[in-house]
Coordinates of C-alpha atoms and ligand atoms in Angstrom, one line a residue:
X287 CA -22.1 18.0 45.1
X288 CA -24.5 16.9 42.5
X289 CA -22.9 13.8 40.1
X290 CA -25.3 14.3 37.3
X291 CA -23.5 16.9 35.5
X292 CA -20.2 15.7 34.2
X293 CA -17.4 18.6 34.6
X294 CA -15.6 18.1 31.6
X295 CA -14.0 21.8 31.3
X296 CA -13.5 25.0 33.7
X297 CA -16.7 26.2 32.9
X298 CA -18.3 23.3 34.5
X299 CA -16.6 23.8 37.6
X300 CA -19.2 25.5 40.4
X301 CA -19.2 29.1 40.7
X302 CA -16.9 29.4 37.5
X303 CA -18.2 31.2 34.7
X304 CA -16.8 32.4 31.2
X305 CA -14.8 34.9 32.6
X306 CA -13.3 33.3 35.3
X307 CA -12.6 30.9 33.0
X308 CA -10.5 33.0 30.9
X309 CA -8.3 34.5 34.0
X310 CA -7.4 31.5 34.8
X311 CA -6.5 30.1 31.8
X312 CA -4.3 33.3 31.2
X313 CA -2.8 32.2 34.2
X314 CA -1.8 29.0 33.1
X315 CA -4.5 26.7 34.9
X316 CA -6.3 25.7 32.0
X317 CA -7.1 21.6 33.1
X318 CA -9.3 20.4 35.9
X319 CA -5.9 18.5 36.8
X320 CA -4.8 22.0 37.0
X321 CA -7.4 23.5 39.3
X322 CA -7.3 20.0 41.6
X323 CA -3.8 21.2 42.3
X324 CA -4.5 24.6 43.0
X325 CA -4.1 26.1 46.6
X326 CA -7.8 28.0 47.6
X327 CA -5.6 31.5 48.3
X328 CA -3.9 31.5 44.7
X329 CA -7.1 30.1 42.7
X330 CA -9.3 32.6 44.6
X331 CA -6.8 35.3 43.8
X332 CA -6.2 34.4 40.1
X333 CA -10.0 34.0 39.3
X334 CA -11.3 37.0 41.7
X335 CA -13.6 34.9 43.5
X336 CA -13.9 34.3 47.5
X337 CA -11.5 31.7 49.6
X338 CA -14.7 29.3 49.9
X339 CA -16.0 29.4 46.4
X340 CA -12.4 28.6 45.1
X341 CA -12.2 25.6 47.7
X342 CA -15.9 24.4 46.4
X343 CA -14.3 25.0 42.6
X344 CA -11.0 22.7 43.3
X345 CA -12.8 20.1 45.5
X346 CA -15.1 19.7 42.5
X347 CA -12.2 19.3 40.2
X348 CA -10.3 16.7 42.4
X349 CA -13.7 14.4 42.4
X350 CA -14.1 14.8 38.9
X351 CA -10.7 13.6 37.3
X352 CA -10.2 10.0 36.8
X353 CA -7.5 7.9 38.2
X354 CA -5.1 6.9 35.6
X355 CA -3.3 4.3 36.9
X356 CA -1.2 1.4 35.1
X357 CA -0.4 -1.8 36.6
X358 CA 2.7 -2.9 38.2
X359 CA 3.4 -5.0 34.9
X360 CA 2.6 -2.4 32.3
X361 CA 5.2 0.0 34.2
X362 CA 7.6 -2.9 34.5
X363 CA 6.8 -3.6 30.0
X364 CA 7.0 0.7 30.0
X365 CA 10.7 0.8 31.8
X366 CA 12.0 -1.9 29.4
X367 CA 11.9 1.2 26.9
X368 CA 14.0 3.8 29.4
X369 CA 17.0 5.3 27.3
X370 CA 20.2 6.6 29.0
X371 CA 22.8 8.9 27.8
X372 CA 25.7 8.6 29.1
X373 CA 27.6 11.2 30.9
X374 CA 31.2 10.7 29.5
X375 CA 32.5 9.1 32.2
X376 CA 32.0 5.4 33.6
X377 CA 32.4 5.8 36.9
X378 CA 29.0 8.5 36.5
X379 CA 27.6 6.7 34.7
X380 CA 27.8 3.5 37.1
X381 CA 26.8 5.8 39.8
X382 CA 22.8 6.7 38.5
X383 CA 22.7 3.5 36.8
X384 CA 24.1 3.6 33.1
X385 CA 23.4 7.4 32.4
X386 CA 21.1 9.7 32.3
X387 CA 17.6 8.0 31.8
X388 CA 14.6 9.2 29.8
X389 CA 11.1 9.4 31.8
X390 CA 12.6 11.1 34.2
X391 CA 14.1 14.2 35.4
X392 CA 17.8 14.4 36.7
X393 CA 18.7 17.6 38.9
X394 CA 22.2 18.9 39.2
X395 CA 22.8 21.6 41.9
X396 CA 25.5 23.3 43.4
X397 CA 27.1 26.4 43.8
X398 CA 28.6 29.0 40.9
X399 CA 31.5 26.8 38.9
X400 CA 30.8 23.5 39.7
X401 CA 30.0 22.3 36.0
X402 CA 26.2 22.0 35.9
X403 CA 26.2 24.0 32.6
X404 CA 29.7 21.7 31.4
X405 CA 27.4 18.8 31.7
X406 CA 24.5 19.8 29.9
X407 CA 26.4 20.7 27.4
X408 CA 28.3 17.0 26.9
X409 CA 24.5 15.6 27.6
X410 CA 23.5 17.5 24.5
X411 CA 26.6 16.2 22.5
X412 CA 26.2 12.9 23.3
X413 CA 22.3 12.3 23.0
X414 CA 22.9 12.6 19.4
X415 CA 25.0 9.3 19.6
X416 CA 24.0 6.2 18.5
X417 CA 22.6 3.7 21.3
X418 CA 25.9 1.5 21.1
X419 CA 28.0 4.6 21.7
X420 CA 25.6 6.0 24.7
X421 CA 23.1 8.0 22.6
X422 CA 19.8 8.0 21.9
X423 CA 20.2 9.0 18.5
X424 CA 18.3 12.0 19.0
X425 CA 18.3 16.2 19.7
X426 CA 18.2 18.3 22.5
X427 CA 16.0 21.6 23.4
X428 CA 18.0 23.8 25.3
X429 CA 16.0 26.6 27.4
X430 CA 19.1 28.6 28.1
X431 CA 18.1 31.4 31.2
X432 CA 21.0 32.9 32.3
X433 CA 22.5 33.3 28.8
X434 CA 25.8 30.7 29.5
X435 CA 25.0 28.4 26.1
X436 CA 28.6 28.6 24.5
X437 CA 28.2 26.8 20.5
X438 CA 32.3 27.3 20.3
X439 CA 32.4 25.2 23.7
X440 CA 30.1 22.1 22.2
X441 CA 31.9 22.1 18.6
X442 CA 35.1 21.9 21.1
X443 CA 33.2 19.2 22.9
X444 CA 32.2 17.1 19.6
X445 CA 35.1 17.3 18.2
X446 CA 36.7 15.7 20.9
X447 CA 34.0 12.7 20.0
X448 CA 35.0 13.2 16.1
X449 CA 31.9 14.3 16.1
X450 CA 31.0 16.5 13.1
X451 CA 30.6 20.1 15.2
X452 CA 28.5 22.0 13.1
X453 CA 26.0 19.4 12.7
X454 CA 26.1 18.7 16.3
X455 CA 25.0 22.1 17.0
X456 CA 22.5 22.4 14.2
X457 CA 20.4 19.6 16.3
X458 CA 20.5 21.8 18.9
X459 CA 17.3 23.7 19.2
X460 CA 18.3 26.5 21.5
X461 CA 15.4 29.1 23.6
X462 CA 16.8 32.4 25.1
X463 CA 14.2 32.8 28.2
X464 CA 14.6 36.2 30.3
X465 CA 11.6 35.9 31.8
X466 CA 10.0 32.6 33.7
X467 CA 6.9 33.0 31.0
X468 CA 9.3 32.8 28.3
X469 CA 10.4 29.7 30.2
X470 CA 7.3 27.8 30.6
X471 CA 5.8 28.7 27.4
X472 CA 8.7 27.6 25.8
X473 CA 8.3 24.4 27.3
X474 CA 4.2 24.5 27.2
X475 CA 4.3 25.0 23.6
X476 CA 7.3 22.7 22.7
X477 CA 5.3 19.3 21.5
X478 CA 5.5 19.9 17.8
X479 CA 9.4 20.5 17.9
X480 CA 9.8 17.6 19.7
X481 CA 7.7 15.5 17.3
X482 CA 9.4 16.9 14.3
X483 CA 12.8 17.7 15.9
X484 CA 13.3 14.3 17.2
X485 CA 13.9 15.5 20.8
X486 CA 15.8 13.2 23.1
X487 CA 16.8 15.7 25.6
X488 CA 15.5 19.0 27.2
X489 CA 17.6 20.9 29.6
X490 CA 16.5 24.1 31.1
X491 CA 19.8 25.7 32.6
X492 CA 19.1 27.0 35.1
X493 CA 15.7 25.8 36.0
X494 CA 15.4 28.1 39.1
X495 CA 17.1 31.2 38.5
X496 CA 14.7 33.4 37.0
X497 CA 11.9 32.1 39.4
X498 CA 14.3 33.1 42.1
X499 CA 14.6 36.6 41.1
X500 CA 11.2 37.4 39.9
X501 CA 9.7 36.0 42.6
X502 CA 10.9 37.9 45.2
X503 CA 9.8 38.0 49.7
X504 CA 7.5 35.5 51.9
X505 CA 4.6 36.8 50.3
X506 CA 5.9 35.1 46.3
X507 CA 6.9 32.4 47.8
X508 CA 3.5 30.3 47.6
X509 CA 3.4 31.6 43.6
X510 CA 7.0 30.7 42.5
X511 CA 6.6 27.4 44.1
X512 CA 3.1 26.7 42.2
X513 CA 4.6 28.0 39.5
X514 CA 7.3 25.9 39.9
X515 CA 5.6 22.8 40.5
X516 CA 3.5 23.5 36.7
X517 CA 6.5 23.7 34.6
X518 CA 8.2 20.3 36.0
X519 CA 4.9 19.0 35.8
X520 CA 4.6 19.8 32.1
X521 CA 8.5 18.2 31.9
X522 CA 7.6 15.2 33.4
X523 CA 4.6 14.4 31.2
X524 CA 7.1 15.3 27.8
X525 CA 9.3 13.1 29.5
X526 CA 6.8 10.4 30.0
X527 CA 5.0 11.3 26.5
X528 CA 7.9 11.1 24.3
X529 CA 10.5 9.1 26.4
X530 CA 13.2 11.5 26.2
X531 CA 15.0 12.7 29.3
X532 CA 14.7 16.1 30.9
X533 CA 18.2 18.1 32.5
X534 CA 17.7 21.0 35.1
X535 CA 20.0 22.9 36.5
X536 CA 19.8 24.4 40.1
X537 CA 22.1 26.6 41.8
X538 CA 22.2 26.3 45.8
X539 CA 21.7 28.9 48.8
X540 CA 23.4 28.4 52.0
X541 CA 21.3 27.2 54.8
X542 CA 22.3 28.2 58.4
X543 CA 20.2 25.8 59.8
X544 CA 23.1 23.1 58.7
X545 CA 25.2 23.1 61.5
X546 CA 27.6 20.5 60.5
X547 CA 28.7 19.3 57.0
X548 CA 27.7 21.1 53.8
X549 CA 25.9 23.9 54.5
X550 CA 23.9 24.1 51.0
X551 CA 20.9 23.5 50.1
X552 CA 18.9 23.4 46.8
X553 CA 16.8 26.4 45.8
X554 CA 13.0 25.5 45.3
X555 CA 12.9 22.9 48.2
X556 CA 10.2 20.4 48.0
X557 CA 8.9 21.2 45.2
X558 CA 11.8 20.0 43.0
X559 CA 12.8 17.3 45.7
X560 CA 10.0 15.4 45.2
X561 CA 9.6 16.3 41.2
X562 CA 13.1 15.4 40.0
X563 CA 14.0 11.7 39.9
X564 CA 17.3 11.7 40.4
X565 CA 19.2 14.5 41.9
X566 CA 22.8 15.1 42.0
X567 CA 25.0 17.4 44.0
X568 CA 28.1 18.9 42.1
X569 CA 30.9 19.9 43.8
X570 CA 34.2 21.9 43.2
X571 CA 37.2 19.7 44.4
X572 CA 40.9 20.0 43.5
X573 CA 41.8 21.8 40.1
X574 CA 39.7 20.2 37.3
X575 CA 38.2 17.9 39.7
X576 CA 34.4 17.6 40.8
X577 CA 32.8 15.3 43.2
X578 CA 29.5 14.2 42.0
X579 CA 26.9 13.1 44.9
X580 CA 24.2 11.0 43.9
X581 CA 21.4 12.3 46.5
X582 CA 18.4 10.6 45.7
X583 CA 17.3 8.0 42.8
X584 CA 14.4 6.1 43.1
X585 CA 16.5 2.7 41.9
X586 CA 20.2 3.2 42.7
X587 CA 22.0 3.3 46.5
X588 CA 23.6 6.8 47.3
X589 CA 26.9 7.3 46.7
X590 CA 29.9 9.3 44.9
X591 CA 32.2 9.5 42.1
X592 CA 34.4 12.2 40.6
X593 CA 35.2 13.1 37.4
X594 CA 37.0 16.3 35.5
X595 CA 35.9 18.9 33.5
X596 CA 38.5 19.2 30.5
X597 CA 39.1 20.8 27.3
X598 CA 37.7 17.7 25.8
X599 CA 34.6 17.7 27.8
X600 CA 33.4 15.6 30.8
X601 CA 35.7 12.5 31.4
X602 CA 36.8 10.1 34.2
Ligands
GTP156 P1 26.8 28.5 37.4 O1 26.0 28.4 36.2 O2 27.6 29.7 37.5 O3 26.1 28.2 38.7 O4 28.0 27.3 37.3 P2 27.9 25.9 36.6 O5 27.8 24.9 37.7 O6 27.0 25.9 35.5 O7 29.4 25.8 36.1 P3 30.0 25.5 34.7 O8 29.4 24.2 34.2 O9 29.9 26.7 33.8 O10 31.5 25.2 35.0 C1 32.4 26.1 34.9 C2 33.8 25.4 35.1 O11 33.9 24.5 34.0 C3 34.9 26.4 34.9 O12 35.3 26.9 36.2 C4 35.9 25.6 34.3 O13 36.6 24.9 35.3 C5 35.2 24.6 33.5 N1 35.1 25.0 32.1 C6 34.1 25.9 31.5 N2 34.4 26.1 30.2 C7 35.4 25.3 30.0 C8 36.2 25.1 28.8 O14 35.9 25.7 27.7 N3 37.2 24.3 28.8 C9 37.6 23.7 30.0 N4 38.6 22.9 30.0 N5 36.9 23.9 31.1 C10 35.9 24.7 31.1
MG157 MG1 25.8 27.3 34.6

């Protein structure tokens, strides 16, 4: 490929004109880093070119971004600043390492009642804490899909906190999303509120659910997991951007290829496995009991806790 032209913008890309340009930005892929992470099939779909002009269009934008990296010491000077909310309980927190942190993105799954939602909501509650008191003095987006945000369940919550409720749940910037566009737009377009609204926390509860039902068969598969893979790319870099933390929820499907022990696994496989920093499995145990399972953190070992889910909120 010739150097001498610089490919600063789609257009620039080879074999991509005006109107290509536009499909695909309609379709979200409006970066280079965009169309350097695009698979051929989709990006020749999207943009109504052939299989080998979209590979000559992505090859193009993968040698034309620039490496950003940071050294070893700026990241170490960079994770001095991480922020954690804590959970409510000290045993959680203990387990992922003082609370939730910012930068990152924590994953909760498990199955229907295991208090993924319970948790986001003490999360929101408590971000607006002071540091001392396991806050980060800050506000929460709340991309509610499946219609389970309860304001009469966090006043109950902050009050339990003497926290005053109603202002508790005026910091609490809340999106309805029915549709995975109103999801990702809601997080594409959420910069300004952030800035302005202080945001400390997103959560998008559930994460998964409407991708799971719109995209539907083998053949969506490749889609919702590209899909996918954009939004908790775009949650990533707010988290990164403005140091706040990101919460997801993800609900489980049973996996028949597990034999022996807990037959679950988390929908959206990869994809969010290897976006989500920390992940946690959730678990239904005796009454108002729930066994937390920290699967995966970058820093901390494996392990357990449990904790309980009661009128006051999330405790030990
Ligand atoms: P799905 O979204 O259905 O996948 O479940 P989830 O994991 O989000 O479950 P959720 O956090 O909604 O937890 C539900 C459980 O929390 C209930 O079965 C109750 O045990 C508990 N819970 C929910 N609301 C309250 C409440 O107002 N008071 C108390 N004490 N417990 C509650
Ligand atoms: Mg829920």
């Amino acid at each position: 490929m010739a150097k001498d032209k610089a490919i600063r913008e789609l257009e620039d890309l080879p074999g991509i004109g005006e109107t290509t340009a536009a499909k695909l930005r309609a379709a979200g892929i409006d970066s280079l880093d965009k169309v350097a992470a695009s698979i051929p099939a989709e990006f020749s779909e999207i943009a109504g070119i052939n299989v080998e002009a979209a590979k000559k269009a992505i090859q193009a934008a993968q040698e034309s971004t620039t490496v950003n990296f940071l050294t070893g010491e700026e990241i170490s000077e960079k994770r001095k600043d991480i922020g954690r909310i804590s959970t409510g309980a000290k045993d959680f927190d203990e387990l992922i390492g003082g609370g939730v942190e910012t930068n990152g993105i924590t994953e909760t799954y498990g199955r229907f009642a295991s208090g993924k939602t319970q948790l986001g909501f003490q999360l929101a509650v408590n971000v607006q804490k002071p540091k001392e008191k396991g806050g980060l003095d800050g506000n929460v987006l709340f991309i509610d899909t499946e219609s389970t945000f309860r304001p009469e369940r966090i006043a109950e919550i902050a009050r339990a906190q003497n926290m005053d409720p109603e202002k508790v749940l005026s910091n609490i910037y809340v999106v309805k999303a029915s549709t995975t566009p109103d999801q990702t737009l809601a997080i594409e377009r959420s910069d300004k509120l952030i800035q302005e609204k202080n945001i400390k926390l997103i959560i998008v509860d559930s994460l998964t659910a409407l991708f799971r039902s719109e995209f539907v068969g083998r053949g969506a598969l490749g889609e919702r997991q590209q899909k996918l893979n954009m939004h908790l790319h775009k949650l990533q870099t707010l988290a990164d951007k403005y140091n706040l933390a990101v919460y997801v929820t993800n609900q489980v499907m049973d996996n028949p290829a597990i034999m022996f022990g807990d037959p679950t696994t988390p929908i959206g496989g990869n994809v969010l496995a290897h976006a989500a920093t920390t992940m946690l499995y959730l678990r239904k145990s005796k009454e108002d009991k729930r066994i937390v399972r920290l699967v995966d953190s970058p820093s901390v070992p494996e392990g357990e806790c449990v904790i309980k889910i009661t009128p006051k909120g999330i405790s030990e």
